[in-house]
Amino acid sequence: MDGIVVFSNMLCAGKGRKMNRRRLDLLNIDMSVWPAVDINALQGSQKDAFKRNLTAVELFVSGMHVRKVEDETGLNRRQLYRLLERCMTQADDGHLYGFRGLLKHSRIAEYVRTAKLSATCSSTGQGLVGAFAVLLESYPPLADWLKRKIREHAVVLDQINTDAGFKTRLRYLGRLHDGFLQQCRVVGITAADYPLNTDRMGIRSLSAYVKSEILRNFSVAAHAAGAQRLKGFPRPVDSPVSAALHPYQVVEFDGHRLDVRLKIVIRDPLGFEQEFEIERIWLLVIIDVCTRAVLGYHLALSREYSRYDVIKTIEKALTPHRPRAFTLKELGYGATGGFPSGKMPELGYAIWERMRLDNAKANLASHTMTALCEFIGCAADAGPPHHPDDRPYVERFFGTIASTLSSRLPGYTGSNPRDLRRALADPKGNLRLFVSLSEMEELMEASIASYNATPHAGLNGRTPLEAMEYLVRGKGHMIFWLPESKRRTLCLMQTAHRCRVRGYLAQGTRPHINLFQVRYTSELLAASSALLGKELRVYYNSDDLRTVRAFLADGSELGILKAQGAWGEISHDLKLRQEIMKLRGKKRLSFTITQGFIDRFVEDKKARAKHSRRSASDLGRTLRVLADAPTTRSPTGPSQPATENKFTSVDQAVTPSTAQVRSKIEPQKLTIGSGYTTSI
């Protein structure tokens, strides 16, 4: 028999067949599930022996009498039953040994020493095979101690090479050996016993045991070698195909902390500028797998991004892209750059079928899952923890941003502490060389727009925008859109906040609701006494709490409710209100929320920003909230101008007040002198 052995399913379940088999495990043997053997790899006597053993087993399984099997193959029944036991033994890989058990000189069980150690073994160093295994079996505390040390990574496994076999080396083996000998003395082993009575005191056997235990599982071996995460684990053979065949079928979402030190620039009432270094910011991105096009992104100015930032990114990927007015010279979208929904209006409010995301708390929050699964109607695919390779396209995009943008700016922190580019880009504490937050926003917008217009090797030289246009307009792939009713109520992506209508007839207090310690009402609610005591479903934009959107318990819309007092006039977000309420509770600031109150609040943040990057980030976020109302507000209709603030931030591109005064945006120079603009 030549070639790779192909085995058929031969059962011995025939009726009326004479059988002298008494063991139940030998009555029904399914050889079709046995792992095969490549007979071409065998040579000489080993090949002849395998053929003979194979013939004997096949004849036995087919139902032939054992005596006839002996006559046909020359094997006696004891050898035949031994071969069958070897084939039916379970291997370490979870399968039966199968036809591998028919190989000559193959071992299917570990060596077990039965002979006692002689007195001459310690002097000659011979006859010690299996002595270490006997030692651990006789003293279980020693085996438990070694396994615990392996779990604690007391030794490090270094892989030397795999060219001429797998060669490894253990670091810190000497310290482990010293501790092992100390444990031997603790359990009562004397100098006359093994291993203390040998010259090397069992260090080679210890090394072989530790290596075998580590290499028993790849995960243990990889972590022992210093790997932080594992990658490249294949999907099951019968798993569904995960490749995206058309646009908006699968998208990937992830967050990346930019590897750049940034600053904010504040101009006081006298015109002098103050600079504060802030913490690194987060870049949140949604990318289409089929075309590699970035659908939307969001920059989060916080230490960790929240569920509100995730929903904000989803909202930006859904809504049509609005071109940004650049203030830096020679910076823009170019002739071909941009975003899919900006280049192709029909992609506005296009929804995807499935989103891949990691297991971050903000991603798996109930608000996020509600927005994805109920509002958009897509499937959320949370991959395995610590496996970024499960989202290769967005991770590759972050690598592109790091190489084309972050690494070319002063203050680049590098991919690791030993990165040479980190030392070369260090501005030595000179804040004037740092990139400001507004500059980073414009650079990021232009960089992503340029990425969407850059030829991609995975698209056969097409750009993501060209691939999107070809598949949508050329091939006519079906795209699903968000219903018109949901487009006007994007606030419903948030989880409803339930509030009960309060009012006091005897005091003349009109109906209202309390949300985050502030009263909200409207003309309709204030005039309706029938709603007293009723529960409303309230949706709010966390970036602007001046107004909220209210619905009755049956789902019908009540309308827009406005915050009473200064809270309804001063643009603020949820975090800013919580901070002010906390300070007001501690009586550190005045009780009435006025412009003077806000000024003192900002002054307090400025004082702390001089000593902490985290406080500087809070200051920058606060000034941005106070200076600009967000683009998307809960109510529909024209937005109200923001209340003037005597502290203005240079990091703002255009504020509502300045937009009313001037129609043309004057360009400003990049404060770092030269850098990224020529490559966009």
PDB file of N, CA, C and O in Angstrom, residues 5-29:
ATOM      1  N   VAL A   5      -2.529   6.961   3.286  1.00  0.00           N
ATOM      2  CA  VAL A   5      -3.547   5.952   3.561  1.00  0.00           C
ATOM      3  C   VAL A   5      -4.900   6.618   3.664  1.00  0.00           C
ATOM      4  O   VAL A   5      -5.086   7.577   4.396  1.00  0.00           O
ATOM      5  N   VAL A   6      -5.840   6.111   2.899  1.00  0.00           N
ATOM      6  CA  VAL A   6      -7.224   6.592   2.958  1.00  0.00           C
ATOM      7  C   VAL A   6      -8.059   5.485   3.542  1.00  0.00           C
ATOM      8  O   VAL A   6      -8.133   4.385   2.986  1.00  0.00           O
ATOM      9  N   PHE A   7      -8.693   5.763   4.643  1.00  0.00           N
ATOM     10  CA  PHE A   7      -9.393   4.720   5.380  1.00  0.00           C
ATOM     11  C   PHE A   7     -10.895   4.909   5.244  1.00  0.00           C
ATOM     12  O   PHE A   7     -11.383   6.021   5.210  1.00  0.00           O
ATOM     13  N   SER A   8     -11.585   3.835   5.194  1.00  0.00           N
ATOM     14  CA  SER A   8     -13.048   3.859   5.113  1.00  0.00           C
ATOM     15  C   SER A   8     -13.642   3.457   6.435  1.00  0.00           C
ATOM     16  O   SER A   8     -12.964   2.891   7.292  1.00  0.00           O
ATOM     17  N   ASN A   9     -14.898   3.736   6.550  1.00  0.00           N
ATOM     18  CA  ASN A   9     -15.619   3.426   7.784  1.00  0.00           C
ATOM     19  C   ASN A   9     -16.086   1.980   7.721  1.00  0.00           C
ATOM     20  O   ASN A   9     -16.944   1.631   6.935  1.00  0.00           O
ATOM     21  N   MET A  10     -15.445   1.158   8.559  1.00  0.00           N
ATOM     22  CA  MET A  10     -15.782  -0.269   8.584  1.00  0.00           C
ATOM     23  C   MET A  10     -16.238  -0.622   9.980  1.00  0.00           C
ATOM     24  O   MET A  10     -15.448  -0.543  10.923  1.00  0.00           O
ATOM     25  N   LEU A  11     -17.487  -0.943  10.125  1.00  0.00           N
ATOM     26  CA  LEU A  11     -18.074  -1.282  11.406  1.00  0.00           C
ATOM     27  C   LEU A  11     -18.319  -2.778  11.491  1.00  0.00           C
ATOM     28  O   LEU A  11     -18.493  -3.455  10.471  1.00  0.00           O
ATOM     29  N   CYS A  12     -18.335  -3.246  12.683  1.00  0.00           N
ATOM     30  CA  CYS A  12     -18.587  -4.674  12.898  1.00  0.00           C
ATOM     31  C   CYS A  12     -19.919  -4.860  13.591  1.00  0.00           C
ATOM     32  O   CYS A  12     -20.024  -5.506  14.620  1.00  0.00           O
ATOM     33  N   ALA A  13     -20.968  -4.259  13.031  1.00  0.00           N
ATOM     34  CA  ALA A  13     -22.280  -4.328  13.657  1.00  0.00           C
ATOM     35  C   ALA A  13     -23.220  -5.215  12.861  1.00  0.00           C
ATOM     36  O   ALA A  13     -24.434  -5.031  12.872  1.00  0.00           O
ATOM     37  N   GLY A  14     -22.708  -6.179  12.097  1.00  0.00           N
ATOM     38  CA  GLY A  14     -23.566  -7.056  11.310  1.00  0.00           C
ATOM     39  C   GLY A  14     -24.309  -8.061  12.163  1.00  0.00           C
ATOM     40  O   GLY A  14     -23.837  -8.477  13.223  1.00  0.00           O
ATOM     41  N   LYS A  15     -25.489  -8.457  11.703  1.00  0.00           N
ATOM     42  CA  LYS A  15     -26.292  -9.417  12.448  1.00  0.00           C
ATOM     43  C   LYS A  15     -25.857 -10.837  12.120  1.00  0.00           C
ATOM     44  O   LYS A  15     -25.531 -11.165  10.984  1.00  0.00           O
ATOM     45  N   GLY A  16     -25.864 -11.681  13.078  1.00  0.00           N
ATOM     46  CA  GLY A  16     -25.566 -13.082  12.890  1.00  0.00           C
ATOM     47  C   GLY A  16     -24.095 -13.370  12.678  1.00  0.00           C
ATOM     48  O   GLY A  16     -23.729 -14.494  12.324  1.00  0.00           O
ATOM     49  N   ARG A  17     -23.217 -12.361  12.853  1.00  0.00           N
ATOM     50  CA  ARG A  17     -21.798 -12.558  12.633  1.00  0.00           C
ATOM     51  C   ARG A  17     -21.193 -13.256  13.850  1.00  0.00           C
ATOM     52  O   ARG A  17     -21.435 -12.870  14.976  1.00  0.00           O
ATOM     53  N   LYS A  18     -20.394 -14.284  13.565  1.00  0.00           N
ATOM     54  CA  LYS A  18     -19.735 -14.989  14.659  1.00  0.00           C
ATOM     55  C   LYS A  18     -18.595 -14.144  15.177  1.00  0.00           C
ATOM     56  O   LYS A  18     -17.695 -13.776  14.432  1.00  0.00           O
ATOM     57  N   MET A  19     -18.609 -13.867  16.431  1.00  0.00           N
ATOM     58  CA  MET A  19     -17.575 -13.017  17.033  1.00  0.00           C
ATOM     59  C   MET A  19     -17.213 -13.584  18.388  1.00  0.00           C
ATOM     60  O   MET A  19     -18.075 -14.004  19.148  1.00  0.00           O
ATOM     61  N   ASN A  20     -15.898 -13.608  18.642  1.00  0.00           N
ATOM     62  CA  ASN A  20     -15.441 -14.070  19.938  1.00  0.00           C
ATOM     63  C   ASN A  20     -14.938 -12.920  20.792  1.00  0.00           C
ATOM     64  O   ASN A  20     -14.219 -13.132  21.753  1.00  0.00           O
ATOM     65  N   ARG A  21     -15.348 -11.709  20.404  1.00  0.00           N
ATOM     66  CA  ARG A  21     -14.905 -10.536  21.168  1.00  0.00           C
ATOM     67  C   ARG A  21     -15.763 -10.391  22.421  1.00  0.00           C
ATOM     68  O   ARG A  21     -16.984 -10.405  22.334  1.00  0.00           O
ATOM     69  N   ARG A  22     -15.126 -10.191  23.517  1.00  0.00           N
ATOM     70  CA  ARG A  22     -15.844 -10.036  24.781  1.00  0.00           C
ATOM     71  C   ARG A  22     -15.786  -8.593  25.306  1.00  0.00           C
ATOM     72  O   ARG A  22     -16.586  -8.226  26.156  1.00  0.00           O
ATOM     73  N   ARG A  23     -14.824  -7.771  24.832  1.00  0.00           N
ATOM     74  CA  ARG A  23     -14.699  -6.394  25.303  1.00  0.00           C
ATOM     75  C   ARG A  23     -15.639  -5.493  24.504  1.00  0.00           C
ATOM     76  O   ARG A  23     -15.659  -5.509  23.273  1.00  0.00           O
ATOM     77  N   LEU A  24     -16.398  -4.685  25.214  1.00  0.00           N
ATOM     78  CA  LEU A  24     -17.385  -3.828  24.556  1.00  0.00           C
ATOM     79  C   LEU A  24     -16.724  -2.755  23.700  1.00  0.00           C
ATOM     80  O   LEU A  24     -17.281  -2.349  22.677  1.00  0.00           O
ATOM     81  N   ASP A  25     -15.534  -2.257  24.110  1.00  0.00           N
ATOM     82  CA  ASP A  25     -14.899  -1.200  23.338  1.00  0.00           C
ATOM     83  C   ASP A  25     -14.327  -1.698  22.019  1.00  0.00           C
ATOM     84  O   ASP A  25     -13.929  -0.897  21.176  1.00  0.00           O
ATOM     85  N   LEU A  26     -14.294  -3.014  21.829  1.00  0.00           N
ATOM     86  CA  LEU A  26     -13.805  -3.566  20.570  1.00  0.00           C
ATOM     87  C   LEU A  26     -14.926  -4.051  19.664  1.00  0.00           C
ATOM     88  O   LEU A  26     -14.663  -4.590  18.588  1.00  0.00           O
ATOM     89  N   LEU A  27     -16.183  -3.862  20.084  1.00  0.00           N
ATOM     90  CA  LEU A  27     -17.296  -4.330  19.268  1.00  0.00           C
ATOM     91  C   LEU A  27     -17.588  -3.380  18.113  1.00  0.00           C
ATOM     92  O   LEU A  27     -17.833  -3.804  16.991  1.00  0.00           O
ATOM     93  N   ASN A  28     -17.593  -2.085  18.397  1.00  0.00           N
ATOM     94  CA  ASN A  28     -17.912  -1.083  17.371  1.00  0.00           C
ATOM     95  C   ASN A  28     -16.766  -0.076  17.298  1.00  0.00           C
ATOM     96  O   ASN A  28     -16.711   0.866  18.096  1.00  0.00           O
ATOM     97  N   ILE A  29     -15.875  -0.279  16.389  1.00  0.00           N
ATOM     98  CA  ILE A  29     -14.719   0.602  16.208  1.00  0.00           C
ATOM     99  C   ILE A  29     -14.925   1.403  14.932  1.00  0.00           C
ATOM    100  O   ILE A  29     -15.106   0.830  13.852  1.00  0.00           O
TER     101      ILE A  29
END
